[in-house]
GROMACS .gro file of C-alpha atoms in nm:
model
  339
    1MET     CA    1   2.284   7.317  -0.779
    2ASP     CA    2   2.450   7.331  -1.123
    3ASN     CA    3   2.583   6.976  -1.073
    4LEU     CA    4   2.236   6.818  -1.016
    5LYS     CA    5   2.094   6.610  -1.304
    6LYS     CA    6   1.760   6.706  -1.443
    7VAL     CA    7   1.490   6.438  -1.381
    8THR     CA    8   1.245   6.388  -1.667
    9LYS     CA    9   0.902   6.253  -1.565
   10THR     CA   10   0.757   5.989  -1.805
   11ASN     CA   11   0.394   5.895  -1.878
   12THR     CA   12   0.320   5.519  -1.895
   13ALA     CA   13  -0.062   5.548  -1.921
   14SER     CA   14  -0.074   5.459  -2.290
   15LEU     CA   15   0.149   5.153  -2.242
   16LYS     CA   16  -0.060   5.030  -1.947
   17ALA     CA   17  -0.379   5.075  -2.150
   18ALA     CA   18  -0.234   4.877  -2.441
   19LEU     CA   19  -0.126   4.592  -2.209
   20ASP     CA   20  -0.471   4.585  -2.045
   21LYS     CA   21  -0.639   4.569  -2.385
   22ALA     CA   22  -0.417   4.278  -2.492
   23ALA     CA   23  -0.484   4.089  -2.166
   24LYS     CA   24  -0.859   4.082  -2.240
   25LEU     CA   25  -0.815   3.900  -2.571
   26LYS     CA   26  -0.852   3.520  -2.611
   27GLN     CA   27  -0.581   3.327  -2.790
   28SER     CA   28  -0.829   3.075  -2.926
   29ASP     CA   29  -1.003   3.350  -3.129
   30TYR     CA   30  -0.699   3.423  -3.345
   31THR     CA   31  -0.451   3.251  -3.573
   32ALA     CA   32  -0.130   3.119  -3.417
   33SER     CA   33   0.103   3.344  -3.620
   34SER     CA   34  -0.082   3.671  -3.547
   35TRP     CA   35  -0.109   3.581  -3.180
   36LYS     CA   36   0.263   3.508  -3.169
   37ASN     CA   37   0.336   3.865  -3.287
   38LEU     CA   38   0.110   4.007  -3.016
   39THR     CA   39   0.280   3.795  -2.749
   40LYS     CA   40   0.618   3.923  -2.859
   41ALA     CA   41   0.499   4.286  -2.843
   42VAL     CA   42   0.339   4.235  -2.500
   43ASP     CA   43   0.654   4.076  -2.354
   44ALA     CA   44   0.864   4.368  -2.483
   45GLY     CA   45   0.612   4.619  -2.343
   46LYS     CA   46   0.623   4.461  -1.996
   47LYS     CA   47   1.001   4.491  -1.989
   48VAL     CA   48   0.981   4.860  -2.080
   49LEU     CA   49   0.714   4.922  -1.816
   50ASN     CA   50   0.931   4.760  -1.547
   51ASN     CA   51   1.241   4.956  -1.658
   52LYS     CA   52   1.264   5.270  -1.444
   53LYS     CA   53   1.524   5.413  -1.682
   54ALA     CA   54   1.304   5.377  -1.994
   55SER     CA   55   1.260   5.698  -2.190
   56GLN     CA   56   0.927   5.840  -2.302
   57LYS     CA   57   1.026   5.748  -2.656
   58ASP     CA   58   1.076   5.381  -2.555
   59ILE     CA   59   0.741   5.378  -2.372
   60ASP     CA   60   0.550   5.523  -2.665
   61LYS     CA   61   0.719   5.286  -2.908
   62ALA     CA   62   0.624   4.984  -2.696
   63ALA     CA   63   0.263   5.100  -2.666
   64ASN     CA   64   0.240   5.155  -3.043
   65SER     CA   65   0.388   4.810  -3.112
   66ILE     CA   66   0.119   4.645  -2.899
   67GLN     CA   67  -0.159   4.846  -3.060
   68LYS     CA   68  -0.027   4.753  -3.405
   69ALA     CA   69  -0.008   4.384  -3.314
   70ILE     CA   70  -0.366   4.397  -3.189
   71SER     CA   71  -0.478   4.560  -3.512
   72ASN     CA   72  -0.299   4.292  -3.715
   73LEU     CA   73  -0.463   4.000  -3.531
   74LYS     CA   74  -0.639   3.762  -3.767
   75LYS     CA   75  -0.950   3.577  -3.663
   76ALA     CA   76  -0.912   3.198  -3.650
   77ALA     CA   77  -1.153   2.983  -3.846
   78ARG     CA   78  -1.437   2.867  -3.616
   79GLY     CA   79  -1.528   2.502  -3.628
   80VAL     CA   80  -1.892   2.398  -3.639
   81TRP     CA   81  -2.086   2.075  -3.584
   82LYS     CA   82  -2.288   1.958  -3.881
   83GLN     CA   83  -2.536   1.676  -3.927
   84ASN     CA   84  -2.690   1.478  -4.210
   85ALA     CA   85  -2.893   1.158  -4.233
   86LYS     CA   86  -2.586   0.948  -4.155
   87GLY     CA   87  -2.468   1.135  -3.847
   88TRP     CA   88  -2.270   1.422  -3.702
   89TRP     CA   89  -1.931   1.551  -3.814
   90TYR     CA   90  -1.715   1.848  -3.725
   91ASP     CA   91  -1.622   2.112  -3.983
   92TYR     CA   92  -1.301   2.292  -3.885
   93GLY     CA   93  -1.439   2.602  -4.058
   94ASN     CA   94  -1.212   2.568  -4.356
   95GLY     CA   95  -1.394   2.291  -4.539
   96LYS     CA   96  -1.193   2.016  -4.369
   97TRP     CA   97  -1.294   1.771  -4.093
   98PRO     CA   98  -1.137   1.509  -3.865
   99ALA     CA   99  -1.161   1.148  -3.988
  100GLY     CA  100  -1.030   0.825  -3.838
  101LYS     CA  101  -0.891   1.008  -3.536
  102TRP     CA  102  -0.952   1.161  -3.195
  103GLU     CA  103  -1.013   1.534  -3.173
  104SER     CA  104  -1.030   1.767  -2.871
  105ILE     CA  105  -1.314   2.015  -2.918
  106ASP     CA  106  -1.403   2.272  -2.652
  107GLY     CA  107  -1.217   2.075  -2.387
  108LYS     CA  108  -1.377   1.737  -2.466
  109TRP     CA  109  -1.249   1.442  -2.667
  110TYR     CA  110  -1.442   1.296  -2.960
  111ALA     CA  111  -1.367   0.998  -3.185
  112PHE     CA  112  -1.443   1.010  -3.557
  113ASP     CA  113  -1.470   0.714  -3.793
  114ALA     CA  114  -1.289   0.682  -4.126
  115ASP     CA  115  -1.566   0.880  -4.298
  116GLY     CA  116  -1.547   1.159  -4.043
  117TYR     CA  117  -1.867   1.080  -3.852
  118MET     CA  118  -1.873   1.117  -3.474
  119ARG     CA  119  -1.877   0.790  -3.283
  120THR     CA  120  -2.110   0.710  -2.991
  121GLY     CA  121  -2.133   0.411  -2.756
  122TRP     CA  122  -1.853   0.158  -2.711
  123PHE     CA  123  -1.548   0.197  -2.931
  124ARG     CA  124  -1.246  -0.033  -2.937
  125GLU     CA  125  -0.907   0.099  -3.044
  126GLY     CA  126  -0.631  -0.158  -3.032
  127ASN     CA  127  -0.684  -0.352  -2.708
  128THR     CA  128  -0.858  -0.065  -2.532
  129TRP     CA  129  -1.229   0.008  -2.502
  130TYR     CA  130  -1.372   0.360  -2.477
  131TYR     CA  131  -1.725   0.482  -2.422
  132LEU     CA  132  -1.861   0.781  -2.612
  133THR     CA  133  -2.176   0.937  -2.468
  134ASN     CA  134  -2.481   1.029  -2.675
  135SER     CA  135  -2.325   1.373  -2.730
  136GLY     CA  136  -2.014   1.196  -2.859
  137ALA     CA  137  -1.796   1.320  -2.573
  138MET     CA  138  -1.555   1.059  -2.435
  139ALA     CA  139  -1.668   0.936  -2.093
  140THR     CA  140  -1.444   0.923  -1.787
  141GLY     CA  141  -1.518   0.802  -1.434
  142TRP     CA  142  -1.826   0.594  -1.357
  143VAL     CA  143  -2.084   0.538  -1.629
  144LYS     CA  144  -2.391   0.313  -1.630
  145VAL     CA  145  -2.458   0.139  -1.959
  146GLY     CA  146  -2.765  -0.081  -1.960
  147CYS     CA  147  -2.779  -0.262  -1.627
  148TYR     CA  148  -2.408  -0.239  -1.549
  149TRP     CA  149  -2.160   0.016  -1.416
  150TYR     CA  150  -1.823   0.069  -1.581
  151TYR     CA  151  -1.522   0.277  -1.483
  152LEU     CA  152  -1.327   0.475  -1.742
  153HIS     CA  153  -0.981   0.611  -1.654
  154ASN     CA  154  -0.894   0.975  -1.705
  155ASN     CA  155  -0.768   0.887  -2.053
  156GLY     CA  156  -1.103   0.724  -2.130
  157ALA     CA  157  -0.972   0.365  -2.121
  158MET     CA  158  -1.218   0.114  -1.974
  159ALA     CA  159  -1.087  -0.036  -1.649
  160THR     CA  160  -1.071  -0.408  -1.572
  161GLY     CA  161  -0.951  -0.581  -1.257
  162TRP     CA  162  -0.895  -0.391  -0.932
  163VAL     CA  163  -0.921  -0.013  -0.935
  164SER     CA  164  -0.905   0.238  -0.647
  165VAL     CA  165  -1.146   0.530  -0.673
  166ASN     CA  166  -1.132   0.800  -0.405
  167GLY     CA  167  -0.970   0.556  -0.163
  168THR     CA  168  -1.220   0.272  -0.222
  169TRP     CA  169  -1.141  -0.047  -0.412
  170TYR     CA  170  -1.367  -0.190  -0.684
  171TYR     CA  171  -1.337  -0.490  -0.912
  172LEU     CA  172  -1.421  -0.471  -1.280
  173THR     CA  173  -1.469  -0.798  -1.468
  174ASN     CA  174  -1.302  -0.878  -1.801
  175SER     CA  175  -1.604  -0.722  -1.972
  176GLY     CA  176  -1.549  -0.407  -1.766
  177ALA     CA  177  -1.874  -0.451  -1.570
  178MET     CA  178  -1.845  -0.366  -1.199
  179ALA     CA  179  -1.865  -0.678  -0.981
  180THR     CA  180  -2.082  -0.719  -0.673
  181GLY     CA  181  -2.110  -1.006  -0.425
  182TRP     CA  182  -1.846  -1.278  -0.392
  183ILE     CA  183  -1.560  -1.295  -0.642
  184LYS     CA  184  -1.250  -1.514  -0.652
  185SER     CA  185  -0.934  -1.338  -0.765
  186GLY     CA  186  -0.643  -1.578  -0.790
  187GLN     CA  187  -0.679  -1.809  -0.489
  188THR     CA  188  -0.851  -1.548  -0.274
  189TRP     CA  189  -1.217  -1.465  -0.217
  190TYR     CA  190  -1.341  -1.105  -0.184
  191TYR     CA  191  -1.682  -0.953  -0.123
  192LEU     CA  192  -1.808  -0.647  -0.310
  193THR     CA  193  -2.106  -0.462  -0.163
  194SER     CA  194  -2.409  -0.359  -0.369
  195SER     CA  195  -2.227  -0.031  -0.446
  196GLY     CA  196  -1.932  -0.234  -0.574
  197ALA     CA  197  -1.706  -0.122  -0.289
  198MET     CA  198  -1.472  -0.392  -0.155
  199ALA     CA  199  -1.577  -0.498   0.195
  200THR     CA  200  -1.344  -0.529   0.493
  201GLY     CA  201  -1.413  -0.641   0.848
  202TRP     CA  202  -1.723  -0.838   0.949
  203ILE     CA  203  -2.004  -0.890   0.697
  204LYS     CA  204  -2.321  -1.098   0.698
  205PRO     CA  205  -2.436  -1.143   0.337
  206GLY     CA  206  -2.677  -1.425   0.424
  207ASN     CA  207  -2.717  -1.642   0.731
  208ASP     CA  208  -2.345  -1.654   0.814
  209TRP     CA  209  -2.080  -1.407   0.927
  210TYR     CA  210  -1.753  -1.367   0.739
  211TYR     CA  211  -1.439  -1.171   0.815
  212LEU     CA  212  -1.252  -0.982   0.543
  213THR     CA  213  -0.898  -0.864   0.622
  214SER     CA  214  -0.779  -0.507   0.558
  215SER     CA  215  -0.675  -0.622   0.209
  216GLY     CA  216  -1.030  -0.745   0.150
  217ALA     CA  217  -0.924  -1.112   0.147
  218MET     CA  218  -1.172  -1.352   0.308
  219ALA     CA  219  -1.021  -1.504   0.621
  220THR     CA  220  -1.019  -1.877   0.697
  221GLY     CA  221  -0.885  -2.055   1.003
  222TRP     CA  222  -0.805  -1.862   1.320
  223ALA     CA  223  -0.831  -1.483   1.309
  224LYS     CA  224  -0.765  -1.239   1.592
  225VAL     CA  225  -1.003  -0.944   1.582
  226ASP     CA  226  -1.004  -0.675   1.852
  227GLU     CA  227  -0.813  -0.899   2.097
  228SER     CA  228  -1.056  -1.192   2.050
  229TRP     CA  229  -1.001  -1.511   1.853
  230TYR     CA  230  -1.250  -1.641   1.596
  231TYR     CA  231  -1.249  -1.947   1.373
  232LEU     CA  232  -1.353  -1.920   1.011
  233THR     CA  233  -1.430  -2.246   0.831
  234SER     CA  234  -1.288  -2.333   0.489
  235SER     CA  235  -1.593  -2.164   0.334
  236GLY     CA  236  -1.513  -1.852   0.534
  237ALA     CA  237  -1.824  -1.882   0.753
  238MET     CA  238  -1.766  -1.798   1.120
  239ALA     CA  239  -1.790  -2.104   1.346
  240THR     CA  240  -1.993  -2.119   1.667
  241GLY     CA  241  -2.031  -2.394   1.927
  242TRP     CA  242  -1.792  -2.688   1.958
  243ILE     CA  243  -1.532  -2.747   1.687
  244ARG     CA  244  -1.256  -3.007   1.671
  245LEU     CA  245  -0.920  -2.913   1.521
  246GLY     CA  246  -0.660  -3.186   1.521
  247ASN     CA  247  -0.682  -3.356   1.860
  248ASN     CA  248  -0.829  -3.056   2.041
  249TRP     CA  249  -1.181  -2.929   2.101
  250TYR     CA  250  -1.264  -2.557   2.115
  251TYR     CA  251  -1.579  -2.370   2.204
  252LEU     CA  252  -1.692  -2.060   2.017
  253ASN     CA  253  -1.977  -1.867   2.178
  254ALA     CA  254  -2.278  -1.728   1.991
  255SER     CA  255  -2.078  -1.420   1.882
  256GLY     CA  256  -1.805  -1.650   1.749
  257ARG     CA  257  -1.550  -1.555   2.016
  258MET     CA  258  -1.326  -1.836   2.136
  259ALA     CA  259  -1.399  -1.920   2.499
  260THR     CA  260  -1.133  -1.956   2.768
  261GLY     CA  261  -1.167  -2.045   3.136
  262TRP     CA  262  -1.483  -2.199   3.281
  263VAL     CA  263  -1.799  -2.220   3.068
  264LYS     CA  264  -2.129  -2.382   3.154
  265LEU     CA  265  -2.306  -2.554   2.866
  266GLY     CA  266  -2.635  -2.715   2.951
  267SER     CA  267  -2.590  -2.870   3.296
  268SER     CA  268  -2.215  -2.926   3.264
  269TRP     CA  269  -1.908  -2.715   3.328
  270TYR     CA  270  -1.605  -2.719   3.097
  271TYR     CA  271  -1.262  -2.562   3.122
  272LEU     CA  272  -1.090  -2.409   2.819
  273THR     CA  273  -0.719  -2.333   2.850
  274SER     CA  274  -0.565  -1.998   2.752
  275SER     CA  275  -0.515  -2.141   2.402
  276GLY     CA  276  -0.886  -2.223   2.390
  277ALA     CA  277  -0.828  -2.600   2.392
  278MET     CA  278  -1.074  -2.798   2.606
  279ALA     CA  279  -0.905  -2.947   2.912
  280THR     CA  280  -0.939  -3.310   3.023
  281GLY     CA  281  -0.797  -3.484   3.326
  282TRP     CA  282  -0.663  -3.298   3.631
  283ILE     CA  283  -0.629  -2.919   3.626
  284LYS     CA  284  -0.540  -2.675   3.904
  285ASP     CA  285  -0.726  -2.345   3.908
  286SER     CA  286  -0.696  -2.079   4.179
  287GLY     CA  287  -0.523  -2.324   4.410
  288LYS     CA  288  -0.782  -2.600   4.377
  289TRP     CA  289  -0.780  -2.922   4.180
  290TYR     CA  290  -1.058  -3.023   3.939
  291TYR     CA  291  -1.110  -3.327   3.722
  292LEU     CA  292  -1.246  -3.306   3.368
  293THR     CA  293  -1.378  -3.625   3.214
  294PHE     CA  294  -1.289  -3.752   2.868
  295SER     CA  295  -1.581  -3.548   2.730
  296GLY     CA  296  -1.443  -3.238   2.905
  297ALA     CA  297  -1.731  -3.220   3.155
  298MET     CA  298  -1.628  -3.132   3.511
  299ALA     CA  299  -1.667  -3.427   3.750
  300THR     CA  300  -1.838  -3.415   4.090
  301GLY     CA  301  -1.875  -3.679   4.360
  302TRP     CA  302  -1.659  -3.992   4.384
  303ILE     CA  303  -1.435  -4.072   4.087
  304LYS     CA  304  -1.173  -4.343   4.034
  305VAL     CA  305  -0.855  -4.235   3.853
  306ASN     CA  306  -0.575  -4.487   3.787
  307GLY     CA  307  -0.703  -4.714   4.066
  308THR     CA  308  -0.740  -4.437   4.325
  309TRP     CA  309  -1.062  -4.285   4.456
  310TYR     CA  310  -1.109  -3.910   4.488
  311TYR     CA  311  -1.399  -3.695   4.594
  312LEU     CA  312  -1.504  -3.376   4.408
  313ASN     CA  313  -1.751  -3.154   4.589
  314GLY     CA  314  -2.045  -2.972   4.430
  315SER     CA  315  -1.820  -2.696   4.291
  316GLY     CA  316  -1.596  -2.960   4.135
  317ALA     CA  317  -1.307  -2.884   4.372
  318MET     CA  318  -1.121  -3.189   4.500
  319ALA     CA  319  -1.163  -3.257   4.875
  320GLU     CA  320  -0.843  -3.274   5.085
  321ASN     CA  321  -0.758  -3.380   5.442
  322THR     CA  322  -1.119  -3.441   5.536
  323TRP     CA  323  -1.377  -3.709   5.604
  324ILE     CA  324  -1.641  -3.768   5.341
  325GLY     CA  325  -1.892  -3.966   5.539
  326ASN     CA  326  -1.698  -4.275   5.654
  327TYR     CA  327  -1.414  -4.219   5.412
  328TYR     CA  328  -1.102  -4.011   5.465
  329VAL     CA  329  -0.914  -3.835   5.184
  330ASN     CA  330  -0.556  -3.717   5.241
  331SER     CA  331  -0.369  -3.405   5.126
  332SER     CA  332  -0.345  -3.542   4.770
  333GLY     CA  333  -0.721  -3.606   4.770
  334ALA     CA  334  -0.682  -3.984   4.769
  335TRP     CA  335  -0.913  -4.204   4.983
  336THR     CA  336  -0.683  -4.371   5.233
  337LYS     CA  337  -0.895  -4.504   5.521
  338THR     CA  338  -1.244  -4.593   5.637
  339ARG     CA  339  -1.397  -4.559   5.983
   0.00000   0.00000   0.00000
């Protein structure tokens, strides 16, 4: 028992109270130098509080240092807005004011002219435009001025050209005004909806359909959409009906989809190959032969091809190894004898 060390119990209540009191104070209310002294005392007090070997003397000294630093805090000068017939300015509280510069006040940015008056409306600094609201605060994000929308970056700079906002693309003209409708950027056409958002996919802004790729670019020529082929003219308008490209004819139905296989138009049948090109001449489909005229229309009845007569029944299929009235057609469909 004589060899056991005596344990002295310490009381940290006063130190904890001093730290709590300091934590409730606002740095912005006091001068930088007096606040620096308090910060130093608080940091030292926290170390003592976390030191299990600290003596009561060390604890009391730390608590007293914090209390003294709090007592020695000096109130910072409070700025105030003032106004006269010419406009508003900001008094730092010491008889001085910002002039010809930007100033952050209560978390917002304001611009002041050379005489110290707060700016409002559009303001150009260097090559950059900014917009100051009626309160003088610098605008960011979307703002409507007059009839037009503008986008200001987080630093207040007015945007021009393409800008992505929350995953949506918009186009701002050289004046900063948000574009709507058709615009040409470089060699490419884009369509901006009434909200300014760049369109993608199918759109019908008037009487015609257009297709905008995932990049927003207006498609021309052939475009494959959801496993179907469409043809967009040089103006971007979706084609329907018959179109001729090079030496080939294609048929686009009312929805614009390129047709393949057999299609009946009016009273005539046509055959479009897997590439969509209209077939002419002989074709074999499902084991049967058919003949498509120069216009692409499927032939029926007797036809003469390269000096030889053939017979196509009502379905268009070529007759083989059979008599057609008094005329016999062989396995190749050719008329070979008469009875």
